PDB file of C-alpha atoms and ligand atoms in Angstrom:
ATOM      1  CA  UNK A   1       0.013  -0.131  -0.012  1.00 69.00           C
ATOM      2  CA  UNK A   2       1.463   3.462  -0.948  1.00 80.00           C
ATOM      3  CA  UNK A   3      -0.047   6.726   0.040  1.00 88.00           C
ATOM      4  CA  UNK A   4      -1.130   9.289  -2.402  1.00 90.00           C
ATOM      5  CA  UNK A   5       0.608  12.041  -1.281  1.00 90.00           C
ATOM      6  CA  UNK A   6       3.611  13.091  -3.378  1.00 88.00           C
ATOM      7  CA  UNK A   7       7.116  12.404  -1.326  1.00 85.00           C
ATOM      8  CA  UNK A   8       4.967  10.714   1.302  1.00 85.00           C
ATOM      9  CA  UNK A   9       7.641   8.208   2.844  1.00 77.00           C
ATOM     10  CA  UNK A  10       5.476   6.048   5.178  1.00 74.00           C
ATOM     11  CA  UNK A  11       6.158   2.747   3.992  1.00 68.00           C
ATOM     12  CA  UNK A  12       4.487   0.694   7.112  1.00 67.00           C
ATOM     13  CA  UNK A  13       1.905  -2.140   6.401  1.00 66.00           C
ATOM     14  CA  UNK A  14       0.738  -1.275   9.527  1.00 72.00           C
ATOM     15  CA  UNK A  15      -0.242   2.572   8.664  1.00 78.00           C
ATOM     16  CA  UNK A  16      -4.186   3.285   8.544  1.00 85.00           C
ATOM     17  CA  UNK A  17      -4.995   4.454   4.963  1.00 89.00           C
ATOM     18  CA  UNK A  18      -8.425   6.816   4.125  1.00 92.00           C
ATOM     19  CA  UNK A  19     -10.246   6.494   1.150  1.00 93.00           C
ATOM     20  CA  UNK A  20     -10.646  10.032  -0.660  1.00 95.00           C
ATOM     21  CA  UNK A  21     -13.798  11.772   0.246  1.00 94.00           C
ATOM     22  CA  UNK A  22     -17.119  11.247  -1.974  1.00 92.00           C
ATOM     23  CA  UNK A  23     -17.857  14.758  -1.767  1.00 93.00           C
ATOM     24  CA  UNK A  24     -16.427  16.731  -4.953  1.00 93.00           C
ATOM     25  CA  UNK A  25     -15.035  19.284  -3.317  1.00 93.00           C
ATOM     26  CA  UNK A  26     -13.688  18.121  -0.275  1.00 94.00           C
ATOM     27  CA  UNK A  27     -12.270  15.427  -2.442  1.00 94.00           C
ATOM     28  CA  UNK A  28     -10.526  18.475  -4.445  1.00 94.00           C
ATOM     29  CA  UNK A  29      -9.141  19.489  -1.868  1.00 94.00           C
ATOM     30  CA  UNK A  30      -7.292  16.073  -0.958  1.00 95.00           C
ATOM     31  CA  UNK A  31      -6.118  16.370  -3.860  1.00 94.00           C
ATOM     32  CA  UNK A  32      -4.512  19.738  -3.903  1.00 93.00           C
ATOM     33  CA  UNK A  33      -3.038  18.385  -0.803  1.00 94.00           C
ATOM     34  CA  UNK A  34      -1.133  15.594  -2.434  1.00 92.00           C
ATOM     35  CA  UNK A  35       0.418  18.300  -4.515  1.00 90.00           C
ATOM     36  CA  UNK A  36       0.829  15.789  -7.626  1.00 90.00           C
ATOM     37  CA  UNK A  37       1.830  16.323 -11.179  1.00 90.00           C
ATOM     38  CA  UNK A  38       0.359  13.515 -12.338  1.00 91.00           C
ATOM     39  CA  UNK A  39      -3.300  12.368 -12.210  1.00 91.00           C
ATOM     40  CA  UNK A  40      -4.691  10.820  -9.131  1.00 91.00           C
ATOM     41  CA  UNK A  41      -7.069   8.174  -9.032  1.00 91.00           C
ATOM     42  CA  UNK A  42      -8.928   9.014  -6.020  1.00 91.00           C
ATOM     43  CA  UNK A  43     -11.398   5.810  -6.703  1.00 91.00           C
ATOM     44  CA  UNK A  44      -8.700   3.692  -5.931  1.00 90.00           C
ATOM     45  CA  UNK A  45      -5.732   5.404  -4.181  1.00 91.00           C
ATOM     46  CA  UNK A  46      -5.624   6.404  -0.406  1.00 91.00           C
ATOM     47  CA  UNK A  47      -3.825   8.869   1.973  1.00 92.00           C
ATOM     48  CA  UNK A  48      -2.022   7.672   5.018  1.00 90.00           C
ATOM     49  CA  UNK A  49      -2.993   8.624   8.457  1.00 89.00           C
ATOM     50  CA  UNK A  50       0.513  10.598   9.350  1.00 88.00           C
ATOM     51  CA  UNK A  51      -1.234  13.395   7.115  1.00 91.00           C
ATOM     52  CA  UNK A  52      -3.738  14.302   9.452  1.00 91.00           C
ATOM     53  CA  UNK A  53      -3.937  15.085  13.517  1.00 90.00           C
ATOM     54  CA  UNK A  54      -5.526  14.231  15.685  1.00 87.00           C
ATOM     55  CA  UNK A  55      -8.829  16.362  15.958  1.00 88.00           C
ATOM     56  CA  UNK A  56      -9.423  15.257  12.281  1.00 92.00           C
ATOM     57  CA  UNK A  57     -10.527  12.030  13.864  1.00 89.00           C
ATOM     58  CA  UNK A  58     -13.853  11.176  15.641  1.00 88.00           C
ATOM     59  CA  UNK A  59     -13.357  10.432  19.095  1.00 85.00           C
ATOM     60  CA  UNK A  60     -13.788   7.171  20.664  1.00 82.00           C
ATOM     61  CA  UNK A  61     -15.779   7.735  24.146  1.00 81.00           C
ATOM     62  CA  UNK A  62     -16.841   4.117  24.679  1.00 79.00           C
ATOM     63  CA  UNK A  63     -12.707   3.839  24.506  1.00 81.00           C
ATOM     64  CA  UNK A  64     -11.831   6.623  26.207  1.00 80.00           C
ATOM     65  CA  UNK A  65     -14.221   5.957  29.468  1.00 79.00           C
ATOM     66  CA  UNK A  66     -12.798   2.117  29.877  1.00 77.00           C
ATOM     67  CA  UNK A  67     -16.145   0.630  28.149  1.00 76.00           C
ATOM     68  CA  UNK A  68     -14.377  -0.879  26.063  1.00 79.00           C
ATOM     69  CA  UNK A  69     -10.973  -2.078  26.611  1.00 79.00           C
ATOM     70  CA  UNK A  70      -9.692  -1.936  22.628  1.00 81.00           C
ATOM     71  CA  UNK A  71     -10.332   1.269  20.594  1.00 81.00           C
ATOM     72  CA  UNK A  72     -12.697   1.202  17.512  1.00 82.00           C
ATOM     73  CA  UNK A  73     -10.571   1.818  14.283  1.00 84.00           C
ATOM     74  CA  UNK A  74      -9.984   5.481  13.567  1.00 85.00           C
ATOM     75  CA  UNK A  75     -13.063   7.185  12.123  1.00 88.00           C
ATOM     76  CA  UNK A  76     -12.298  10.502  10.048  1.00 91.00           C
ATOM     77  CA  UNK A  77     -14.612  13.504  10.912  1.00 91.00           C
ATOM     78  CA  UNK A  78     -16.640  14.205   7.305  1.00 90.00           C
ATOM     79  CA  UNK A  79     -15.308  17.386   7.138  1.00 92.00           C
ATOM     80  CA  UNK A  80     -11.424  16.404   8.044  1.00 94.00           C
ATOM     81  CA  UNK A  81      -8.885  17.802   5.156  1.00 94.00           C
ATOM     82  CA  UNK A  82      -4.887  16.401   4.924  1.00 94.00           C
ATOM     83  CA  UNK A  83      -3.070  18.852   6.462  1.00 91.00           C
ATOM     84  CA  UNK A  84       0.250  17.502   7.717  1.00 89.00           C
ATOM     85  CA  UNK A  85       3.004  17.475   5.122  1.00 83.00           C
ATOM     86  CA  UNK A  86       6.386  14.726   5.302  1.00 71.00           C
ATOM     87  CA  UNK A  87       8.583  17.593   5.948  1.00 56.00           C
ATOM     88  CA  UNK A  88       7.442  18.498   9.297  1.00 49.00           C
ATOM     89  CA  UNK A  89       9.384  15.306  10.111  1.00 48.00           C
ATOM     90  CA  UNK A  90      10.331  16.599  13.553  1.00 41.00           C
ATOM     91  CA  UNK A  91       6.845  16.050  14.523  1.00 42.00           C
ATOM     92  CA  UNK A  92       5.844  12.805  12.507  1.00 43.00           C
ATOM     93  CA  UNK A  93       4.893  10.366  15.424  1.00 44.00           C
ATOM     94  CA  UNK A  94       2.994   7.347  15.591  1.00 45.00           C
ATOM     95  CA  UNK A  95      -0.837   6.843  15.400  1.00 45.00           C
ATOM     96  CA  UNK A  96      -0.237   2.761  15.749  1.00 43.00           C
ATOM     97  CA  UNK A  97      -1.121   3.603  19.722  1.00 42.00           C
ATOM     98  CA  UNK A  98      -4.257   5.282  18.597  1.00 46.00           C
ATOM     99  CA  UNK A  99      -5.201   2.202  16.478  1.00 44.00           C
ATOM    100  CA  UNK A 100      -4.730  -0.055  19.066  1.00 43.00           C
ATOM    101  CA  UNK A 101      -5.048  -2.680  16.259  1.00 45.00           C
ATOM    102  CA  UNK A 102      -4.255  -6.549  16.413  1.00 45.00           C
ATOM    103  CA  UNK A 103      -0.786  -6.372  17.820  1.00 47.00           C
ATOM    104  CA  UNK A 104      -1.205  -7.416  21.496  1.00 44.00           C
ATOM    105  CA  UNK A 105       2.444  -5.898  22.721  1.00 46.00           C
ATOM    106  CA  UNK A 106       1.174  -2.689  21.889  1.00 49.00           C
ATOM    107  CA  UNK A 107      -1.116  -1.293  24.656  1.00 51.00           C
ATOM    108  CA  UNK A 108      -2.254   2.067  24.432  1.00 61.00           C
ATOM    109  CA  UNK A 109      -0.911   5.018  26.024  1.00 63.00           C
ATOM    110  CA  UNK A 110      -4.263   5.496  28.494  1.00 65.00           C
ATOM    111  CA  UNK A 111      -4.254   1.864  29.079  1.00 66.00           C
ATOM    112  CA  UNK A 112      -0.652   1.659  30.223  1.00 64.00           C
ATOM    113  CA  UNK A 113      -0.696   4.444  32.324  1.00 67.00           C
ATOM    114  CA  UNK A 114      -3.838   3.077  33.968  1.00 68.00           C
ATOM    115  CA  UNK A 115      -1.982  -0.235  34.552  1.00 66.00           C
ATOM    116  CA  UNK A 116       0.768   1.439  35.954  1.00 67.00           C
ATOM    117  CA  UNK A 117      -1.350   4.105  38.118  1.00 71.00           C
ATOM    118  CA  UNK A 118      -3.288   0.908  39.310  1.00 71.00           C
ATOM    119  CA  UNK A 119      -0.082  -0.800  40.121  1.00 67.00           C
ATOM    120  CA  UNK A 120       1.075   1.908  42.204  1.00 69.00           C
ATOM    121  CA  UNK A 121      -1.688   2.132  44.240  1.00 69.00           C
ATOM    122  CA  UNK A 122      -1.538  -1.466  44.864  1.00 68.00           C
ATOM    123  CA  UNK A 123       1.847  -1.338  45.729  1.00 65.00           C
ATOM    124  CA  UNK A 124       1.695   1.735  48.137  1.00 69.00           C
ATOM    125  CA  UNK A 125      -1.482  -0.245  50.044  1.00 68.00           C
ATOM    126  CA  UNK A 126       0.084  -3.120  50.352  1.00 66.00           C
ATOM    127  CA  UNK A 127       3.212  -1.554  51.713  1.00 66.00           C
ATOM    128  CA  UNK A 128       0.562   0.233  54.038  1.00 66.00           C
ATOM    129  CA  UNK A 129      -0.912  -2.708  55.151  1.00 65.00           C
ATOM    130  CA  UNK A 130       2.091  -4.593  55.750  1.00 61.00           C
ATOM    131  CA  UNK A 131       3.738  -1.952  58.016  1.00 61.00           C
ATOM    132  CA  UNK A 132       0.611  -1.771  59.724  1.00 59.00           C
ATOM    133  CA  UNK A 133       0.835  -5.590  60.542  1.00 56.00           C
ATOM    134  CA  UNK A 134       4.370  -5.525  61.319  1.00 53.00           C
ATOM    135  CA  UNK A 135       3.895  -7.321  64.786  1.00 51.00           C
ATOM    136  CA  UNK A 136       5.065 -10.710  62.221  1.00 50.00           C
ATOM    137  CA  UNK A 137       7.902 -11.228  60.487  1.00 51.00           C
ATOM    138  CA  UNK A 138       8.305  -9.511  56.952  1.00 50.00           C
ATOM    139  CA  UNK A 139       8.096 -12.046  54.407  1.00 52.00           C
ATOM    140  CA  UNK A 140      11.395 -11.479  52.359  1.00 52.00           C
ATOM    141  CA  UNK A 141      10.644 -12.600  48.995  1.00 52.00           C
ATOM    142  CA  UNK A 142       7.187 -10.516  48.184  1.00 54.00           C
ATOM    143  CA  UNK A 143       8.437  -7.306  47.980  1.00 55.00           C
ATOM    144  CA  UNK A 144      11.390  -7.605  46.161  1.00 57.00           C
ATOM    145  CA  UNK A 145       9.138  -9.622  43.493  1.00 58.00           C
ATOM    146  CA  UNK A 146       6.740  -6.642  43.301  1.00 58.00           C
ATOM    147  CA  UNK A 147       9.897  -3.926  43.353  1.00 60.00           C
ATOM    148  CA  UNK A 148      10.426  -5.412  39.682  1.00 60.00           C
ATOM    149  CA  UNK A 149       6.994  -5.324  38.581  1.00 59.00           C
ATOM    150  CA  UNK A 150       6.915  -1.697  39.302  1.00 59.00           C
ATOM    151  CA  UNK A 151      10.745  -0.810  37.899  1.00 62.00           C
ATOM    152  CA  UNK A 152       9.102  -3.172  34.588  1.00 63.00           C
ATOM    153  CA  UNK A 153       5.949  -0.895  34.372  1.00 71.00           C
ATOM    154  CA  UNK A 154       7.692   2.575  35.296  1.00 72.00           C
ATOM    155  CA  UNK A 155       9.533   1.493  31.779  1.00 75.00           C
ATOM    156  CA  UNK A 156       6.379   1.155  29.714  1.00 76.00           C
ATOM    157  CA  UNK A 157       5.467   4.527  31.775  1.00 77.00           C
ATOM    158  CA  UNK A 158       8.628   6.200  30.222  1.00 81.00           C
ATOM    159  CA  UNK A 159       7.949   4.899  27.083  1.00 83.00           C
ATOM    160  CA  UNK A 160       4.680   6.086  27.401  1.00 83.00           C
ATOM    161  CA  UNK A 161       5.299   9.723  28.574  1.00 84.00           C
ATOM    162  CA  UNK A 162       7.861   9.848  25.878  1.00 85.00           C
ATOM    163  CA  UNK A 163       5.134   9.585  23.074  1.00 87.00           C
ATOM    164  CA  UNK A 164       2.934  12.165  25.199  1.00 87.00           C
ATOM    165  CA  UNK A 165       5.851  14.536  24.962  1.00 88.00           C
ATOM    166  CA  UNK A 166       5.827  14.085  21.095  1.00 87.00           C
ATOM    167  CA  UNK A 167       2.400  15.292  21.116  1.00 89.00           C
ATOM    168  CA  UNK A 168       2.801  18.168  23.244  1.00 90.00           C
ATOM    169  CA  UNK A 169       5.750  19.137  21.171  1.00 88.00           C
ATOM    170  CA  UNK A 170       3.597  18.982  18.253  1.00 88.00           C
ATOM    171  CA  UNK A 171       0.919  20.934  20.033  1.00 88.00           C
ATOM    172  CA  UNK A 172       3.124  23.536  21.039  1.00 90.00           C
ATOM    173  CA  UNK A 173       4.476  23.851  17.492  1.00 87.00           C
ATOM    174  CA  UNK A 174       0.949  24.937  16.531  1.00 87.00           C
ATOM    175  CA  UNK A 175       0.321  27.091  19.021  1.00 89.00           C
ATOM    176  CA  UNK A 176       3.667  29.092  18.305  1.00 88.00           C
ATOM    177  CA  UNK A 177       2.531  29.370  14.852  1.00 87.00           C
ATOM    178  CA  UNK A 178      -0.691  31.009  15.744  1.00 88.00           C
ATOM    179  CA  UNK A 179       1.018  32.916  18.348  1.00 89.00           C
ATOM    180  CA  UNK A 180       3.245  34.385  15.323  1.00 87.00           C
ATOM    181  CA  UNK A 181       0.286  35.208  13.581  1.00 88.00           C
ATOM    182  CA  UNK A 182      -1.409  37.012  16.395  1.00 90.00           C
ATOM    183  CA  UNK A 183       2.114  38.989  17.028  1.00 90.00           C
ATOM    184  CA  UNK A 184       1.768  40.246  13.412  1.00 90.00           C
ATOM    185  CA  UNK A 185      -1.734  40.768  13.805  1.00 91.00           C
ATOM    186  CA  UNK A 186      -0.999  42.964  17.061  1.00 92.00           C
ATOM    187  CA  UNK A 187       1.648  45.020  15.371  1.00 93.00           C
ATOM    188  CA  UNK A 188      -0.161  46.161  12.497  1.00 94.00           C
ATOM    189  CA  UNK A 189      -3.012  47.473  15.102  1.00 94.00           C
ATOM    190  CA  UNK A 190      -0.189  49.401  17.082  1.00 94.00           C
ATOM    191  CA  UNK A 191       1.287  50.734  13.584  1.00 94.00           C
ATOM    192  CA  UNK A 192      -2.272  51.857  12.903  1.00 94.00           C
ATOM    193  CA  UNK A 193      -2.708  53.497  16.492  1.00 94.00           C
ATOM    194  CA  UNK A 194       0.656  55.129  16.220  1.00 94.00           C
ATOM    195  CA  UNK A 195      -0.424  56.664  12.859  1.00 94.00           C
ATOM    196  CA  UNK A 196      -3.833  57.998  13.741  1.00 93.00           C
ATOM    197  CA  UNK A 197      -2.387  58.921  17.370  1.00 92.00           C
ATOM    198  CA  UNK A 198       0.079  61.033  15.018  1.00 93.00           C
ATOM    199  CA  UNK A 199      -2.753  62.402  12.712  1.00 92.00           C
ATOM    200  CA  UNK A 200      -4.416  63.342  16.042  1.00 91.00           C
ATOM    201  CA  UNK A 201      -0.881  65.036  17.538  1.00 91.00           C
ATOM    202  CA  UNK A 202      -0.603  67.296  14.173  1.00 92.00           C
ATOM    203  CA  UNK A 203      -4.099  67.992  14.294  1.00 90.00           C
ATOM    204  CA  UNK A 204      -4.017  69.411  17.536  1.00 89.00           C
ATOM    205  CA  UNK A 205      -0.922  71.442  16.643  1.00 90.00           C
ATOM    206  CA  UNK A 206      -2.660  73.209  13.667  1.00 90.00           C
ATOM    207  CA  UNK A 207      -5.278  73.809  15.971  1.00 90.00           C
ATOM    208  CA  UNK A 208      -3.339  75.497  18.779  1.00 90.00           C
ATOM    209  CA  UNK A 209      -2.289  77.955  16.308  1.00 91.00           C
ATOM    210  CA  UNK A 210      -5.356  79.380  15.618  1.00 89.00           C
ATOM    211  CA  UNK A 211      -7.721  78.466  18.715  1.00 90.00           C
ATOM    212  CA  UNK A 212      -6.861  78.963  22.471  1.00 90.00           C
ATOM    213  CA  UNK A 213      -6.785  75.730  24.264  1.00 88.00           C
ATOM    214  CA  UNK A 214     -10.037  76.611  26.047  1.00 90.00           C
ATOM    215  CA  UNK A 215     -11.549  77.379  22.848  1.00 91.00           C
ATOM    216  CA  UNK A 216     -10.418  73.832  21.629  1.00 89.00           C
ATOM    217  CA  UNK A 217     -11.796  72.199  24.814  1.00 88.00           C
ATOM    218  CA  UNK A 218     -15.016  74.062  23.563  1.00 89.00           C
ATOM    219  CA  UNK A 219     -14.818  72.757  19.954  1.00 88.00           C
ATOM    220  CA  UNK A 220     -14.286  68.759  21.596  1.00 85.00           C
ATOM    221  CA  UNK A 221     -16.991  69.011  24.261  1.00 84.00           C
ATOM    222  CA  UNK A 222     -19.482  71.384  22.556  1.00 82.00           C
ATOM    223  CA  UNK A 223     -20.649  72.453  26.103  1.00 83.00           C
ATOM    224  CA  UNK A 224     -20.406  75.668  27.751  1.00 84.00           C
ATOM    225  CA  UNK A 225     -17.316  76.413  29.733  1.00 86.00           C
ATOM    226  CA  UNK A 226     -15.988  79.264  31.981  1.00 88.00           C
ATOM    227  CA  UNK A 227     -13.690  81.069  29.947  1.00 90.00           C
ATOM    228  CA  UNK A 228     -10.338  82.753  31.288  1.00 90.00           C
ATOM    229  CA  UNK A 229     -10.250  86.551  31.008  1.00 87.00           C
ATOM    230  CA  UNK A 230      -7.622  86.154  28.365  1.00 89.00           C
ATOM    231  CA  UNK A 231     -10.102  84.724  25.947  1.00 91.00           C
ATOM    232  CA  UNK A 232     -12.917  87.089  27.400  1.00 91.00           C
ATOM    233  CA  UNK A 233     -10.821  90.053  26.450  1.00 90.00           C
ATOM    234  CA  UNK A 234      -9.643  88.788  23.291  1.00 91.00           C
ATOM    235  CA  UNK A 235     -13.599  88.060  22.164  1.00 92.00           C
ATOM    236  CA  UNK A 236     -14.715  91.248  23.742  1.00 91.00           C
ATOM    237  CA  UNK A 237     -12.043  93.260  20.891  1.00 91.00           C
ATOM    238  CA  UNK A 238     -13.767  90.972  18.343  1.00 91.00           C
ATOM    239  CA  UNK A 239     -16.867  91.825  19.087  1.00 92.00           C
ATOM    240  CA  UNK A 240     -16.326  95.717  19.772  1.00 91.00           C
ATOM    241  CA  UNK A 241     -14.714  95.836  16.447  1.00 92.00           C
ATOM    242  CA  UNK A 242     -18.674  94.279  15.104  1.00 92.00           C
ATOM    243  CA  UNK A 243     -21.267  92.954  17.003  1.00 92.00           C
ATOM    244  CA  UNK A 244     -22.586  91.741  13.628  1.00 93.00           C
ATOM    245  CA  UNK A 245     -19.831  89.440  12.643  1.00 93.00           C
ATOM    246  CA  UNK A 246     -19.403  88.490  16.430  1.00 94.00           C
ATOM    247  CA  UNK A 247     -22.996  87.380  16.415  1.00 92.00           C
ATOM    248  CA  UNK A 248     -22.652  85.846  13.169  1.00 93.00           C
ATOM    249  CA  UNK A 249     -19.341  83.602  14.298  1.00 93.00           C
ATOM    250  CA  UNK A 250     -21.696  82.855  17.050  1.00 92.00           C
ATOM    251  CA  UNK A 251     -24.231  81.482  15.359  1.00 92.00           C
ATOM    252  CA  UNK A 252     -21.972  79.589  13.098  1.00 92.00           C
ATOM    253  CA  UNK A 253     -20.774  77.800  16.244  1.00 89.00           C
ATOM    254  CA  UNK A 254     -17.199  79.389  16.635  1.00 91.00           C
ATOM    255  CA  UNK A 255     -15.852  78.697  19.591  1.00 92.00           C
ATOM    256  CA  UNK A 256     -16.305  82.161  21.510  1.00 93.00           C
ATOM    257  CA  UNK A 257     -18.056  83.173  24.769  1.00 93.00           C
ATOM    258  CA  UNK A 258     -21.491  84.825  24.629  1.00 91.00           C
ATOM    259  CA  UNK A 259     -22.128  88.274  24.456  1.00 89.00           C
ATOM    260  CA  UNK A 260     -23.604  87.568  27.874  1.00 88.00           C
ATOM    261  CA  UNK A 261     -20.976  86.312  29.250  1.00 88.00           C
ATOM    262  CA  UNK A 262     -18.591  89.200  28.067  1.00 88.00           C
ATOM    263  CA  UNK A 263     -21.130  92.003  29.553  1.00 85.00           C
ATOM    264  CA  UNK A 264     -20.437  89.959  32.839  1.00 84.00           C
ATOM    265  CA  UNK A 265     -16.648  90.475  32.415  1.00 81.00           C
ATOM    266  CA  UNK A 266     -17.484  93.866  31.543  1.00 76.00           C
ATOM    267  CA  UNK A 267     -19.242  94.654  34.729  1.00 77.00           C
ATOM    268  CA  UNK A 268     -17.301  92.471  37.160  1.00 73.00           C
ATOM    269  CA  UNK A 269     -13.901  94.293  35.684  1.00 64.00           C
ATOM    270  CA  UNK A 270     -15.906  97.831  36.624  1.00 51.00           C
ATOM    271  CA  UNK A 271     -15.431  99.057  33.148  1.00 45.00           C
ATOM    272  CA  UNK A 272     -17.819 101.533  31.505  1.00 45.00           C
ATOM    273  CA  UNK A 273     -20.259  99.551  29.707  1.00 43.00           C
ATOM    274  CA  UNK A 274     -21.194  99.994  26.372  1.00 43.00           C
ATOM    275  CA  UNK A 275     -24.655 100.015  25.433  1.00 42.00           C
ATOM    276  CA  UNK A 276     -24.323  97.556  22.890  1.00 40.00           C
ATOM    277  CA  UNK A 277     -24.051  95.020  25.606  1.00 45.00           C
ATOM    278  CA  UNK A 278     -27.858  93.518  26.467  1.00 45.00           C
ATOM    279  CA  UNK A 279     -27.313  92.579  29.830  1.00 45.00           C
ATOM    280  CA  UNK A 280     -30.801  91.388  31.365  1.00 45.00           C
ATOM    281  CA  UNK A 281     -31.305  93.094  35.150  1.00 46.00           C
ATOM    282  CA  UNK A 282     -32.248  89.970  37.445  1.00 46.00           C
ATOM    283  CA  UNK A 283     -30.349  87.156  35.760  1.00 45.00           C
ATOM    284  CA  UNK A 284     -27.552  84.990  37.586  1.00 46.00           C
ATOM    285  CA  UNK A 285     -24.369  86.468  38.079  1.00 47.00           C
ATOM    286  CA  UNK A 286     -22.001  83.347  36.945  1.00 50.00           C
ATOM    287  CA  UNK A 287     -18.761  83.624  38.747  1.00 49.00           C
ATOM    288  CA  UNK A 288     -16.177  83.790  35.817  1.00 51.00           C
ATOM    289  CA  UNK A 289     -12.819  81.954  37.358  1.00 50.00           C
ATOM    290  CA  UNK A 290      -9.316  82.036  35.833  1.00 52.00           C
ATOM    291  CA  UNK A 291      -9.116  78.393  34.458  1.00 49.00           C
ATOM    292  CA  UNK A 292      -5.649  79.153  33.451  1.00 51.00           C
ATOM    293  CA  UNK A 293      -4.603  78.387  36.917  1.00 49.00           C
ATOM    294  CA  UNK A 294      -6.447  75.624  37.175  1.00 49.00           C
ATOM    295  CA  UNK A 295      -4.232  73.242  35.057  1.00 49.00           C
ATOM    296  CA  UNK A 296      -6.281  72.865  31.941  1.00 49.00           C
ATOM    297  CA  UNK A 297      -9.499  71.331  34.385  1.00 47.00           C
ATOM    298  CA  UNK A 298     -12.086  73.519  32.444  1.00 47.00           C
ATOM    299  CA  UNK A 299     -15.561  73.416  34.136  1.00 46.00           C
ATOM    300  CA  UNK A 300     -18.139  72.727  32.070  1.00 43.00           C
TER     301      UNK A 300
HETATM  302 ZN1   ZN B   1       1.466   9.187   3.318  1.00 57.14          ZN
END
């Protein structure tokens, strides 16, 4: 039996092979994976187990739960597509332990672990019982035998651990690939953020050339603010030059103090008010704070 994948060196007769799927789209994806220059006879040729990952297979729950001693033959999920190419030799591992199969010496990884754990527990229990009943002489032969037994199974346990290690390395490899992808994505986003910050700072610098900070604050928040005296004085100059233009600018939402705020400033500075200010009697007097002293904590 040969594998349909180009360059696959799997020649194990024991290996499992899988027929190409019946669904045309799926079959095409399998064919593409094979990277063959000649035509594949998808009715006869097969792909070996080494090109699939563990998650491509259906779980064998009865076996995992210990209902059956032997696992059932591997069964691919309908949506599975081969993904492991032969150049990933470092992560090449045998699926035989998953198959169980006919080889009686090949106990599955899970089975081995269970057996070793059971033996160790049994051994520990016996030791404890013996130390409790230590009135009698200790029989010399039995413990020695058991120690040998545990050593032999520890060897099997080690083999099982080695296999598990290979599986974990494979998983780790996949995760590091995913991490690299995430890191690249993150870097891209950081660059976008930096670019957008630079644009924002540039815009802010340009705005600062035209407007005072309280004015920018008013533009940003759109709320009423307490104007610092300097802004009020500047606005007053503008108002004095042309009240009509000033009103027009206010209507166009320029960040300027209201005419009422100007008149109040005028009053509080006890200057001679001009008739052009419309100051209603009885209206609340708003305290004007010089917020330039307040470390840019403008009051809304
Ligand atoms: Zn193969």
